[in-house]
């Protein structure tokens, strides 16, 4: 049972040649057969079937929503009433969400079927999904390799056909990097395009929810449902949401910037470099203007990103104190030991590392040297990125410098792990949208992606260009 | 003590936390009512549940703006909220949303008038918006601290003064002026006992003329204006005594025990806490346009200072009367409403401060529960001014009768009570003739020069008229009948 796009699936659904129940059953079977991948933390089996049954009735009555037939998984940091949500952390053991994330409300309103919650790095901190308190997720292409992170479960669920679409969250590349590693499509929308209400925060000024899909079409269909103003999130834009699906058309003949600094970056795999050059040639040959531009900020981006995100995280994660919900240490005997013991037991090592780093950069003696300076660097990156996007429609980069690495390969080297984000942190630093497209394959068979970035709120153009580039590279 | 006190200069700065009367909490849509059952006005936002986000409360910003404008502050056009990070049981998120480097209001002042008549402007450092924490209750259970999160997330403004206050008297007057102001502006109920207006004082002493401030002590829990004054007076004396005895003042937080009238140590402050302030990333910057400021200014009622000036100049009231009438907004507004129907400013003030206040005091009710409309008071004043009733009848007969029958018209009621002054000359001539006929020897004495006897004849005429004779006409008539 395979449908290239949601639109195709819905035609079959309306024609009565397939039912939602059949679709859900087929995914449930795939999930059972791929348990070893550890993509799902929990499968909402009975509930998904019951909902599928409801949607089938709606289809019969011709009053189904826009996402009827869409089976979707949620990264384990998105709140869904009555369901556990833990950010793959022990500290939220036993916590059940008492309200829906805005994206969940919107998906359910359009009859999407939520099939389960997906493994990720603890509090979305990681690039390999090895930081989950519930074990690593395996790359379906090569089980000895990581799926990337932090939305590793989301990417593998789509890669292994365990659900049609998955929602992830992207703070520094957490959707696009695993998409690159798993051969899926991944999008980080403009900061402020999708409500963060109900998303367990990692770094508030970076986090965005976005889809992992197997086509640009599905990406457009899901984005147009989850995007848009929300009174519960003051950082969401009032900018109207275009009909991304309806307006989706493959369109090229654009002006594209490529950073020469990326092509010469240390650690960029030769095959990926070759692939990028092929893409540049193909684009030029098809009438696009592609220009090499200098963007000498690459070395500053990852440090800037880590100073700011750890600062925000150290504050965002203060609420996990063992007091009102989640894990409370049995060793706790007073207020202070409740805080200290519960947090010591509840958080994993990478989360602790980032809380400590963030606490340090915000401390009064070091605030100016780190936090203030990083804010300035961020502003410069924003301005310089905007400047380029005045002259060009898109920026084209590899998504990742390498293909998926081996499990354990970088687990003990945080810096090497952090550098896996080198091409993905620019978009969240600048707040612009970016998509990773699965255009490349190594000789080993491992996939990798190319990344397109566009100006703020230009998701429509970005989707159209992505469809165009993907089709161009397929030929 | 007198000489020791003269040797020292006292430096006091106050921080006033004012709970705003918003319908909803600072950064959520929860209700913010005082006195609800513990932990009932709560939500996922104010309990800091995972994934929740704050949002702006325009009503709260408006209220803070009003206070800033009233104090003549500079309004910051572009404010960032900040997070103040610390762990405590009543702070569910582990941080408080407040304003740090960009407070909504800066500078400005509040004027006070001291008992010796001296006027002084207490300069403000800033006024900023923040959310309140929950309330920890340590004395209701032997083994546990109880926490009520109702207060968590309610909106506060913090008013911070420069260290320019010198005495407990000044501090008390300042708090009193601030309370009057926030009540006038309808932004806070000003209730210090319930904690909707809380005052902390930073107090230090130094030798007069010294360049460096002495060690600062923070005093909390002064839950009335008189306690503010008493606590500061006690603490000042304690510090001077300590310095005189060569015992260094310890930097600490002290609490005021109102029963003993003393401050006592709560906790030492060896190291300043590092709150790791940084801009709140969940809220976009607050942009306050000039139009917004003007709109707010135009929607503001007249303030006590303005009214005081107006009452003493335009309406010619005494300082004392103006002070009493502007003490609270209700009285001042009632007064202004009387003036909509009469130009006898003084009579209106006299009625309000005499008959009306007396009635309210006797019955222990507030002006808001008073039965008579300002128009009815104006009508009584008009009947007197037009000579229809006498002053005494107005206050002693008509006013109480009207209060009992607030739906009646003053004039009708006066007629019914038969207290209309009679200005009919013939009626008074008759009475005058009768009176003079009854006192022939007094008439002789009068004619022989004892002019003071006119008062006796007047009294008789008035008595026999039942108070209805117009005294001016009666005098004139008597003199005529007496042949003058």
mmCIF file with all atom_site columns, C-alpha atoms in Angstrom, chain A residues 367-469:
data_model
loop_
_atom_site.group_PDB
_atom_site.id
_atom_site.type_symbol
_atom_site.label_atom_id
_atom_site.label_alt_id
_atom_site.label_comp_id
_atom_site.label_asym_id
_atom_site.label_entity_id
_atom_site.label_seq_id
_atom_site.pdbx_PDB_ins_code
_atom_site.Cartn_x
_atom_site.Cartn_y
_atom_site.Cartn_z
_atom_site.occupancy
_atom_site.B_iso_or_equiv
_atom_site.pdbx_formal_charge
_atom_site.auth_seq_id
_atom_site.auth_comp_id
_atom_site.auth_asym_id
_atom_site.auth_atom_id
_atom_site.pdbx_PDB_model_num
ATOM 1   C CA . UNK A 1 367 ? 27.095 37.529 30.784 1.00 0.00 ? 367 UNK A CA 1
ATOM 2   C CA . UNK A 1 368 ? 28.692 40.218 28.651 1.00 0.00 ? 368 UNK A CA 1
ATOM 3   C CA . UNK A 1 369 ? 31.545 38.059 27.473 1.00 0.00 ? 369 UNK A CA 1
ATOM 4   C CA . UNK A 1 370 ? 29.226 35.290 26.284 1.00 0.00 ? 370 UNK A CA 1
ATOM 5   C CA . UNK A 1 371 ? 25.525 36.036 26.166 1.00 0.00 ? 371 UNK A CA 1
ATOM 6   C CA . UNK A 1 372 ? 25.731 39.670 25.061 1.00 0.00 ? 372 UNK A CA 1
ATOM 7   C CA . UNK A 1 373 ? 28.426 38.889 22.518 1.00 0.00 ? 373 UNK A CA 1
ATOM 8   C CA . UNK A 1 374 ? 26.501 35.944 21.112 1.00 0.00 ? 374 UNK A CA 1
ATOM 9   C CA . UNK A 1 375 ? 23.405 38.162 20.771 1.00 0.00 ? 375 UNK A CA 1
ATOM 10  C CA . UNK A 1 376 ? 25.512 40.576 18.721 1.00 0.00 ? 376 UNK A CA 1
ATOM 11  C CA . UNK A 1 377 ? 26.822 37.756 16.540 1.00 0.00 ? 377 UNK A CA 1
ATOM 12  C CA . UNK A 1 378 ? 23.268 36.562 16.030 1.00 0.00 ? 378 UNK A CA 1
ATOM 13  C CA . UNK A 1 379 ? 22.195 40.014 14.903 1.00 0.00 ? 379 UNK A CA 1
ATOM 14  C CA . UNK A 1 380 ? 25.089 40.182 12.445 1.00 0.00 ? 380 UNK A CA 1
ATOM 15  C CA . UNK A 1 381 ? 24.204 36.758 11.058 1.00 0.00 ? 381 UNK A CA 1
ATOM 16  C CA . UNK A 1 382 ? 20.581 37.852 10.714 1.00 0.00 ? 382 UNK A CA 1
ATOM 17  C CA . UNK A 1 383 ? 21.563 41.062 8.919  1.00 0.00 ? 383 UNK A CA 1
ATOM 18  C CA . UNK A 1 384 ? 24.081 39.423 6.627  1.00 0.00 ? 384 UNK A CA 1
ATOM 19  C CA . UNK A 1 385 ? 21.651 36.642 5.764  1.00 0.00 ? 385 UNK A CA 1
ATOM 20  C CA . UNK A 1 386 ? 18.943 39.167 4.988  1.00 0.00 ? 386 UNK A CA 1
ATOM 21  C CA . UNK A 1 387 ? 21.359 41.090 2.798  1.00 0.00 ? 387 UNK A CA 1
ATOM 22  C CA . UNK A 1 388 ? 22.045 38.000 0.731  1.00 0.00 ? 388 UNK A CA 1
ATOM 23  C CA . UNK A 1 389 ? 18.335 37.252 0.476  1.00 0.00 ? 389 UNK A CA 1
ATOM 24  C CA . UNK A 1 390 ? 17.786 40.723 -0.950 1.00 0.00 ? 390 UNK A CA 1
ATOM 25  C CA . UNK A 1 391 ? 19.983 39.862 -3.909 1.00 0.00 ? 391 UNK A CA 1
ATOM 26  C CA . UNK A 1 392 ? 19.055 36.198 -4.153 1.00 0.00 ? 392 UNK A CA 1
ATOM 27  C CA . UNK A 1 393 ? 15.848 34.201 -3.891 1.00 0.00 ? 393 UNK A CA 1
ATOM 28  C CA . UNK A 1 394 ? 17.438 31.249 -2.123 1.00 0.00 ? 394 UNK A CA 1
ATOM 29  C CA . UNK A 1 395 ? 20.556 30.032 -0.427 1.00 0.00 ? 395 UNK A CA 1
ATOM 30  C CA . UNK A 1 396 ? 21.650 26.514 -1.366 1.00 0.00 ? 396 UNK A CA 1
ATOM 31  C CA . UNK A 1 397 ? 23.842 24.479 0.999  1.00 0.00 ? 397 UNK A CA 1
ATOM 32  C CA . UNK A 1 398 ? 24.387 20.876 1.919  1.00 0.00 ? 398 UNK A CA 1
ATOM 33  C CA . UNK A 1 399 ? 22.211 19.966 4.903  1.00 0.00 ? 399 UNK A CA 1
ATOM 34  C CA . UNK A 1 400 ? 25.003 18.070 6.637  1.00 0.00 ? 400 UNK A CA 1
ATOM 35  C CA . UNK A 1 401 ? 28.759 17.799 6.038  1.00 0.00 ? 401 UNK A CA 1
ATOM 36  C CA . UNK A 1 402 ? 28.599 13.988 6.108  1.00 0.00 ? 402 UNK A CA 1
ATOM 37  C CA . UNK A 1 403 ? 26.153 11.135 5.830  1.00 0.00 ? 403 UNK A CA 1
ATOM 38  C CA . UNK A 1 404 ? 24.798 9.477  8.993  1.00 0.00 ? 404 UNK A CA 1
ATOM 39  C CA . UNK A 1 405 ? 27.666 8.491  11.239 1.00 0.00 ? 405 UNK A CA 1
ATOM 40  C CA . UNK A 1 406 ? 28.029 5.290  13.240 1.00 0.00 ? 406 UNK A CA 1
ATOM 41  C CA . UNK A 1 407 ? 26.319 4.836  16.584 1.00 0.00 ? 407 UNK A CA 1
ATOM 42  C CA . UNK A 1 408 ? 28.786 5.702  19.308 1.00 0.00 ? 408 UNK A CA 1
ATOM 43  C CA . UNK A 1 409 ? 31.160 7.381  16.886 1.00 0.00 ? 409 UNK A CA 1
ATOM 44  C CA . UNK A 1 410 ? 30.710 10.866 18.299 1.00 0.00 ? 410 UNK A CA 1
ATOM 45  C CA . UNK A 1 411 ? 28.897 10.060 21.498 1.00 0.00 ? 411 UNK A CA 1
ATOM 46  C CA . UNK A 1 412 ? 31.908 10.930 23.640 1.00 0.00 ? 412 UNK A CA 1
ATOM 47  C CA . UNK A 1 413 ? 32.971 13.981 21.683 1.00 0.00 ? 413 UNK A CA 1
ATOM 48  C CA . UNK A 1 414 ? 30.395 16.718 22.192 1.00 0.00 ? 414 UNK A CA 1
ATOM 49  C CA . UNK A 1 415 ? 32.260 19.226 20.040 1.00 0.00 ? 415 UNK A CA 1
ATOM 50  C CA . UNK A 1 416 ? 32.355 16.892 17.024 1.00 0.00 ? 416 UNK A CA 1
ATOM 51  C CA . UNK A 1 417 ? 28.662 16.254 17.620 1.00 0.00 ? 417 UNK A CA 1
ATOM 52  C CA . UNK A 1 418 ? 27.931 19.976 17.770 1.00 0.00 ? 418 UNK A CA 1
ATOM 53  C CA . UNK A 1 419 ? 29.692 20.518 14.438 1.00 0.00 ? 419 UNK A CA 1
ATOM 54  C CA . UNK A 1 420 ? 27.179 18.205 12.762 1.00 0.00 ? 420 UNK A CA 1
ATOM 55  C CA . UNK A 1 421 ? 24.945 21.305 12.945 1.00 0.00 ? 421 UNK A CA 1
ATOM 56  C CA . UNK A 1 422 ? 27.344 23.512 11.016 1.00 0.00 ? 422 UNK A CA 1
ATOM 57  C CA . UNK A 1 423 ? 25.087 24.023 7.982  1.00 0.00 ? 423 UNK A CA 1
ATOM 58  C CA . UNK A 1 424 ? 21.763 23.915 9.781  1.00 0.00 ? 424 UNK A CA 1
ATOM 59  C CA . UNK A 1 425 ? 22.155 26.522 12.555 1.00 0.00 ? 425 UNK A CA 1
ATOM 60  C CA . UNK A 1 426 ? 22.088 29.491 10.196 1.00 0.00 ? 426 UNK A CA 1
ATOM 61  C CA . UNK A 1 427 ? 18.357 29.245 9.475  1.00 0.00 ? 427 UNK A CA 1
ATOM 62  C CA . UNK A 1 428 ? 17.255 29.229 13.145 1.00 0.00 ? 428 UNK A CA 1
ATOM 63  C CA . UNK A 1 429 ? 19.840 31.879 14.038 1.00 0.00 ? 429 UNK A CA 1
ATOM 64  C CA . UNK A 1 430 ? 18.375 34.103 11.327 1.00 0.00 ? 430 UNK A CA 1
ATOM 65  C CA . UNK A 1 431 ? 14.809 32.896 11.883 1.00 0.00 ? 431 UNK A CA 1
ATOM 66  C CA . UNK A 1 432 ? 14.326 32.010 8.218  1.00 0.00 ? 432 UNK A CA 1
ATOM 67  C CA . UNK A 1 433 ? 12.694 28.877 6.756  1.00 0.00 ? 433 UNK A CA 1
ATOM 68  C CA . UNK A 1 434 ? 14.747 25.992 5.363  1.00 0.00 ? 434 UNK A CA 1
ATOM 69  C CA . UNK A 1 435 ? 14.051 22.635 3.772  1.00 0.00 ? 435 UNK A CA 1
ATOM 70  C CA . UNK A 1 436 ? 16.269 19.580 3.441  1.00 0.00 ? 436 UNK A CA 1
ATOM 71  C CA . UNK A 1 437 ? 15.670 17.558 0.248  1.00 0.00 ? 437 UNK A CA 1
ATOM 72  C CA . UNK A 1 438 ? 16.789 13.941 -0.137 1.00 0.00 ? 438 UNK A CA 1
ATOM 73  C CA . UNK A 1 439 ? 18.608 14.362 -3.413 1.00 0.00 ? 439 UNK A CA 1
ATOM 74  C CA . UNK A 1 440 ? 21.891 12.594 -2.687 1.00 0.00 ? 440 UNK A CA 1
ATOM 75  C CA . UNK A 1 441 ? 23.108 9.057  -2.078 1.00 0.00 ? 441 UNK A CA 1
ATOM 76  C CA . UNK A 1 442 ? 26.616 8.009  -1.106 1.00 0.00 ? 442 UNK A CA 1
ATOM 77  C CA . UNK A 1 443 ? 28.257 5.028  -2.790 1.00 0.00 ? 443 UNK A CA 1
ATOM 78  C CA . UNK A 1 444 ? 27.530 3.212  0.439  1.00 0.00 ? 444 UNK A CA 1
ATOM 79  C CA . UNK A 1 445 ? 23.835 3.741  -0.210 1.00 0.00 ? 445 UNK A CA 1
ATOM 80  C CA . UNK A 1 446 ? 23.444 6.221  2.661  1.00 0.00 ? 446 UNK A CA 1
ATOM 81  C CA . UNK A 1 447 ? 21.279 9.178  1.759  1.00 0.00 ? 447 UNK A CA 1
ATOM 82  C CA . UNK A 1 448 ? 22.032 12.832 2.330  1.00 0.00 ? 448 UNK A CA 1
ATOM 83  C CA . UNK A 1 449 ? 20.249 16.069 1.635  1.00 0.00 ? 449 UNK A CA 1
ATOM 84  C CA . UNK A 1 450 ? 20.601 19.436 0.027  1.00 0.00 ? 450 UNK A CA 1
ATOM 85  C CA . UNK A 1 451 ? 19.260 22.416 1.903  1.00 0.00 ? 451 UNK A CA 1
ATOM 86  C CA . UNK A 1 452 ? 17.410 25.438 0.588  1.00 0.00 ? 452 UNK A CA 1
ATOM 87  C CA . UNK A 1 453 ? 16.807 28.546 2.658  1.00 0.00 ? 453 UNK A CA 1
ATOM 88  C CA . UNK A 1 454 ? 14.517 31.452 1.806  1.00 0.00 ? 454 UNK A CA 1
ATOM 89  C CA . UNK A 1 455 ? 13.526 34.765 3.309  1.00 0.00 ? 455 UNK A CA 1
ATOM 90  C CA . UNK A 1 456 ? 11.116 35.121 6.240  1.00 0.00 ? 456 UNK A CA 1
ATOM 91  C CA . UNK A 1 457 ? 7.615  33.831 5.472  1.00 0.00 ? 457 UNK A CA 1
ATOM 92  C CA . UNK A 1 458 ? 8.560  32.818 1.928  1.00 0.00 ? 458 UNK A CA 1
ATOM 93  C CA . UNK A 1 459 ? 7.552  29.212 2.562  1.00 0.00 ? 459 UNK A CA 1
ATOM 94  C CA . UNK A 1 460 ? 5.504  29.104 -0.624 1.00 0.00 ? 460 UNK A CA 1
ATOM 95  C CA . UNK A 1 461 ? 8.465  30.006 -2.813 1.00 0.00 ? 461 UNK A CA 1
ATOM 96  C CA . UNK A 1 462 ? 10.640 27.667 -0.799 1.00 0.00 ? 462 UNK A CA 1
ATOM 97  C CA . UNK A 1 463 ? 8.230  24.762 -1.320 1.00 0.00 ? 463 UNK A CA 1
ATOM 98  C CA . UNK A 1 464 ? 7.930  25.515 -5.024 1.00 0.00 ? 464 UNK A CA 1
ATOM 99  C CA . UNK A 1 465 ? 11.682 25.698 -5.446 1.00 0.00 ? 465 UNK A CA 1
ATOM 100 C CA . UNK A 1 466 ? 12.119 22.498 -3.441 1.00 0.00 ? 466 UNK A CA 1
ATOM 101 C CA . UNK A 1 467 ? 9.719  20.651 -5.703 1.00 0.00 ? 467 UNK A CA 1
ATOM 102 C CA . UNK A 1 468 ? 11.567 22.014 -8.724 1.00 0.00 ? 468 UNK A CA 1
ATOM 103 C CA . UNK A 1 469 ? 15.052 21.166 -7.435 1.00 0.00 ? 469 UNK A CA 1
#
